[in-house]
Amino acid sequence: MKLYDCQIAPNPRRVRIFLAEKGVEIERVELNIAEGDNLKPDFLAINPRGLLPTLVLDDGTVLDECVAISRWVEETWPNPPLMGTNARDKAFIESRNRHMEIDGFMSVAEIFRNSHPSFRDRGLPGLSAVPARGDRPVLRAAEFRSRSASVRRW
Ligand SMILES: N[C@@H](CCC(=O)N[C@@H](CS)C(=O)NCC(=O)O)C(=O)O
């Protein structure tokens, strides 16, 4: 089993935090996104999306997406449970995770990808940046930030 990782990138970090909370060690292969390691043919043969984190299981199954990898870890090492143990908690955690990803993370990623020159042709290989039209991603990120400050804690 191998986890394709990148120390400087936020999505791989989410999985590293999840693994640390679980106390689970997985062999890691460090790729340097800044140098384009993730866009080289060797890695694109593993994950054609060219995105990290990517986990390759012992049976050859390739999992990408932080939440999918975390789900696999949660089911494989159930303790301590991090994704809820009953219907209410599982649904609550899933809903908060989607708020964070869709409202927060994606809007910030759109701003970054469409405005930072280093990320012109990144995100998905071959898909170039589209200069942001209007301020919608900025407004979405600000809305998420203000809503998060007042969200009910559990
Ligand atoms: N939705 C994906 C996002 C993965 C993603 O965008 N990863 C970034 C690092 S934070 C990446 O691999 N970028 C490669 C690039 O920009 O070339 C997930 O949750 O894992």
PDB file of N, CA and C in Angstrom, residues 9-12 33 38-39 49-52 105-125 127-132 137:
ATOM      1  N   ALA A   9       1.097  20.604   0.257  1.00  0.00           N
ATOM      2  CA  ALA A   9      -0.252  20.773  -0.297  1.00  0.00           C
ATOM      3  C   ALA A   9      -1.347  20.484   0.743  1.00  0.00           C
ATOM      4  N   PRO A  10      -2.433  21.265   0.717  1.00  0.00           N
ATOM      5  CA  PRO A  10      -3.451  21.129   1.763  1.00  0.00           C
ATOM      6  C   PRO A  10      -4.270  19.836   1.735  1.00  0.00           C
ATOM      7  N   ASN A  11      -4.604  19.331   0.547  1.00  0.00           N
ATOM      8  CA  ASN A  11      -5.435  18.111   0.531  1.00  0.00           C
ATOM      9  C   ASN A  11      -4.690  16.888   1.064  1.00  0.00           C
ATOM     10  N   PRO A  12      -3.440  16.659   0.637  1.00  0.00           N
ATOM     11  CA  PRO A  12      -2.693  15.560   1.258  1.00  0.00           C
ATOM     12  C   PRO A  12      -2.561  15.743   2.772  1.00  0.00           C
ATOM     13  N   ILE A  33       4.743  18.844  -5.997  1.00  0.00           N
ATOM     14  CA  ILE A  33       3.793  19.472  -6.923  1.00  0.00           C
ATOM     15  C   ILE A  33       4.421  20.685  -7.594  1.00  0.00           C
ATOM     16  N   ASN A  38       3.692  15.410 -10.106  1.00  0.00           N
ATOM     17  CA  ASN A  38       2.366  14.792 -10.237  1.00  0.00           C
ATOM     18  C   ASN A  38       1.843  14.814 -11.670  1.00  0.00           C
ATOM     19  N   LEU A  39       2.531  15.526 -12.552  1.00  0.00           N
ATOM     20  CA  LEU A  39       2.083  15.609 -13.947  1.00  0.00           C
ATOM     21  C   LEU A  39       2.961  14.776 -14.878  1.00  0.00           C
ATOM     22  N   ARG A  49      -5.872  11.921 -13.147  1.00  0.00           N
ATOM     23  CA  ARG A  49      -6.254  13.275 -12.740  1.00  0.00           C
ATOM     24  C   ARG A  49      -5.037  14.071 -12.272  1.00  0.00           C
ATOM     25  N   GLY A  50      -3.962  13.366 -11.943  1.00  0.00           N
ATOM     26  CA  GLY A  50      -2.734  14.049 -11.517  1.00  0.00           C
ATOM     27  C   GLY A  50      -2.881  14.754 -10.182  1.00  0.00           C
ATOM     28  N   LEU A  51      -3.771  14.270  -9.339  1.00  0.00           N
ATOM     29  CA  LEU A  51      -4.029  14.961  -8.075  1.00  0.00           C
ATOM     30  C   LEU A  51      -3.591  14.120  -6.878  1.00  0.00           C
ATOM     31  N   LEU A  52      -3.251  14.846  -5.818  1.00  0.00           N
ATOM     32  CA  LEU A  52      -2.851  14.228  -4.556  1.00  0.00           C
ATOM     33  C   LEU A  52      -3.810  14.680  -3.458  1.00  0.00           C
ATOM     34  N   PHE A 105     -13.598  25.440   0.887  1.00  0.00           N
ATOM     35  CA  PHE A 105     -12.375  25.030   0.199  1.00  0.00           C
ATOM     36  C   PHE A 105     -12.450  25.285  -1.315  1.00  0.00           C
ATOM     37  N   MET A 106     -13.593  24.928  -1.921  1.00  0.00           N
ATOM     38  CA  MET A 106     -13.670  25.057  -3.385  1.00  0.00           C
ATOM     39  C   MET A 106     -13.624  26.511  -3.835  1.00  0.00           C
ATOM     40  N   SER A 107     -14.245  27.407  -3.061  1.00  0.00           N
ATOM     41  CA  SER A 107     -14.210  28.798  -3.501  1.00  0.00           C
ATOM     42  C   SER A 107     -12.790  29.347  -3.381  1.00  0.00           C
ATOM     43  N   VAL A 108     -12.098  29.000  -2.303  1.00  0.00           N
ATOM     44  CA  VAL A 108     -10.718  29.472  -2.154  1.00  0.00           C
ATOM     45  C   VAL A 108      -9.836  28.851  -3.248  1.00  0.00           C
ATOM     46  N   ALA A 109     -10.056  27.560  -3.543  1.00  0.00           N
ATOM     47  CA  ALA A 109      -9.267  26.897  -4.595  1.00  0.00           C
ATOM     48  C   ALA A 109      -9.499  27.570  -5.950  1.00  0.00           C
ATOM     49  N   GLU A 110     -10.761  27.943  -6.237  1.00  0.00           N
ATOM     50  CA  GLU A 110     -11.063  28.614  -7.512  1.00  0.00           C
ATOM     51  C   GLU A 110     -10.341  29.957  -7.607  1.00  0.00           C
ATOM     52  N   ILE A 111     -10.347  30.710  -6.522  1.00  0.00           N
ATOM     53  CA  ILE A 111      -9.664  32.017  -6.526  1.00  0.00           C
ATOM     54  C   ILE A 111      -8.175  31.797  -6.807  1.00  0.00           C
ATOM     55  N   PHE A 112      -7.618  30.854  -6.078  1.00  0.00           N
ATOM     56  CA  PHE A 112      -6.185  30.586  -6.174  1.00  0.00           C
ATOM     57  C   PHE A 112      -5.810  30.092  -7.568  1.00  0.00           C
ATOM     58  N   ARG A 113      -6.553  29.095  -8.050  1.00  0.00           N
ATOM     59  CA  ARG A 113      -6.210  28.483  -9.341  1.00  0.00           C
ATOM     60  C   ARG A 113      -6.369  29.453 -10.495  1.00  0.00           C
ATOM     61  N   ASN A 114      -7.333  30.356 -10.394  1.00  0.00           N
ATOM     62  CA  ASN A 114      -7.592  31.261 -11.514  1.00  0.00           C
ATOM     63  C   ASN A 114      -6.809  32.561 -11.432  1.00  0.00           C
ATOM     64  N   SER A 115      -6.064  32.748 -10.346  1.00  0.00           N
ATOM     65  CA  SER A 115      -5.356  34.023 -10.251  1.00  0.00           C
ATOM     66  C   SER A 115      -3.848  33.870 -10.049  1.00  0.00           C
ATOM     67  N   HIS A 116      -3.406  32.715  -9.579  1.00  0.00           N
ATOM     68  CA  HIS A 116      -1.965  32.561  -9.318  1.00  0.00           C
ATOM     69  C   HIS A 116      -1.284  31.971 -10.554  1.00  0.00           C
ATOM     70  N   PRO A 117      -0.274  32.679 -11.099  1.00  0.00           N
ATOM     71  CA  PRO A 117       0.326  32.226 -12.361  1.00  0.00           C
ATOM     72  C   PRO A 117       0.892  30.802 -12.300  1.00  0.00           C
ATOM     73  N   SER A 118       1.384  30.390 -11.140  1.00  0.00           N
ATOM     74  CA  SER A 118       1.977  29.047 -11.061  1.00  0.00           C
ATOM     75  C   SER A 118       0.949  27.949 -11.277  1.00  0.00           C
ATOM     76  N   PHE A 119      -0.337  28.287 -11.109  1.00  0.00           N
ATOM     77  CA  PHE A 119      -1.357  27.247 -11.193  1.00  0.00           C
ATOM     78  C   PHE A 119      -2.195  27.351 -12.467  1.00  0.00           C
ATOM     79  N   ARG A 120      -1.667  28.085 -13.445  1.00  0.00           N
ATOM     80  CA  ARG A 120      -2.377  28.267 -14.717  1.00  0.00           C
ATOM     81  C   ARG A 120      -2.896  26.963 -15.312  1.00  0.00           C
ATOM     82  N   ASP A 121      -2.032  25.963 -15.380  1.00  0.00           N
ATOM     83  CA  ASP A 121      -2.418  24.717 -16.052  1.00  0.00           C
ATOM     84  C   ASP A 121      -2.478  23.563 -15.068  1.00  0.00           C
ATOM     85  N   ARG A 122      -2.874  23.862 -13.865  1.00  0.00           N
ATOM     86  CA  ARG A 122      -2.911  22.847 -12.819  1.00  0.00           C
ATOM     87  C   ARG A 122      -4.346  22.539 -12.410  1.00  0.00           C
ATOM     88  N   GLY A 123      -4.431  21.592 -11.477  1.00  0.00           N
ATOM     89  CA  GLY A 123      -5.743  21.224 -10.945  1.00  0.00           C
ATOM     90  C   GLY A 123      -6.217  19.953 -11.594  1.00  0.00           C
ATOM     91  N   LEU A 124      -6.323  19.973 -12.888  1.00  0.00           N
ATOM     92  CA  LEU A 124      -6.526  18.764 -13.687  1.00  0.00           C
ATOM     93  C   LEU A 124      -5.664  18.956 -14.916  1.00  0.00           C
ATOM     94  N   PRO A 125      -4.876  17.942 -15.306  1.00  0.00           N
ATOM     95  CA  PRO A 125      -3.973  18.133 -16.437  1.00  0.00           C
ATOM     96  C   PRO A 125      -4.750  18.558 -17.682  1.00  0.00           C
ATOM     97  N   LEU A 127      -6.409  21.248 -18.206  1.00  0.00           N
ATOM     98  CA  LEU A 127      -7.498  22.203 -17.961  1.00  0.00           C
ATOM     99  C   LEU A 127      -6.883  23.499 -17.452  1.00  0.00           C
ATOM    100  N   SER A 128      -6.873  24.505 -18.332  1.00  0.00           N
ATOM    101  CA  SER A 128      -6.205  25.754 -17.961  1.00  0.00           C
ATOM    102  C   SER A 128      -7.088  26.596 -17.058  1.00  0.00           C
ATOM    103  N   ALA A 129      -6.431  27.534 -16.400  1.00  0.00           N
ATOM    104  CA  ALA A 129      -7.168  28.463 -15.540  1.00  0.00           C
ATOM    105  C   ALA A 129      -8.111  29.312 -16.377  1.00  0.00           C
ATOM    106  N   VAL A 130      -9.229  29.663 -15.774  1.00  0.00           N
ATOM    107  CA  VAL A 130     -10.167  30.605 -16.393  1.00  0.00           C
ATOM    108  C   VAL A 130     -10.137  31.834 -15.501  1.00  0.00           C
ATOM    109  N   PRO A 131      -9.679  32.972 -16.051  1.00  0.00           N
ATOM    110  CA  PRO A 131      -9.633  34.148 -15.174  1.00  0.00           C
ATOM    111  C   PRO A 131     -11.015  34.353 -14.548  1.00  0.00           C
ATOM    112  N   ALA A 132     -11.033  34.513 -13.237  1.00  0.00           N
ATOM    113  CA  ALA A 132     -12.317  34.576 -12.520  1.00  0.00           C
ATOM    114  C   ALA A 132     -13.186  35.694 -13.078  1.00  0.00           C
ATOM    115  N   PRO A 137     -16.473  33.707  -6.425  1.00  0.00           N
ATOM    116  CA  PRO A 137     -15.719  32.863  -5.503  1.00  0.00           C
ATOM    117  C   PRO A 137     -15.265  33.625  -4.260  1.00  0.00           C
TER     118      PRO A 137
END
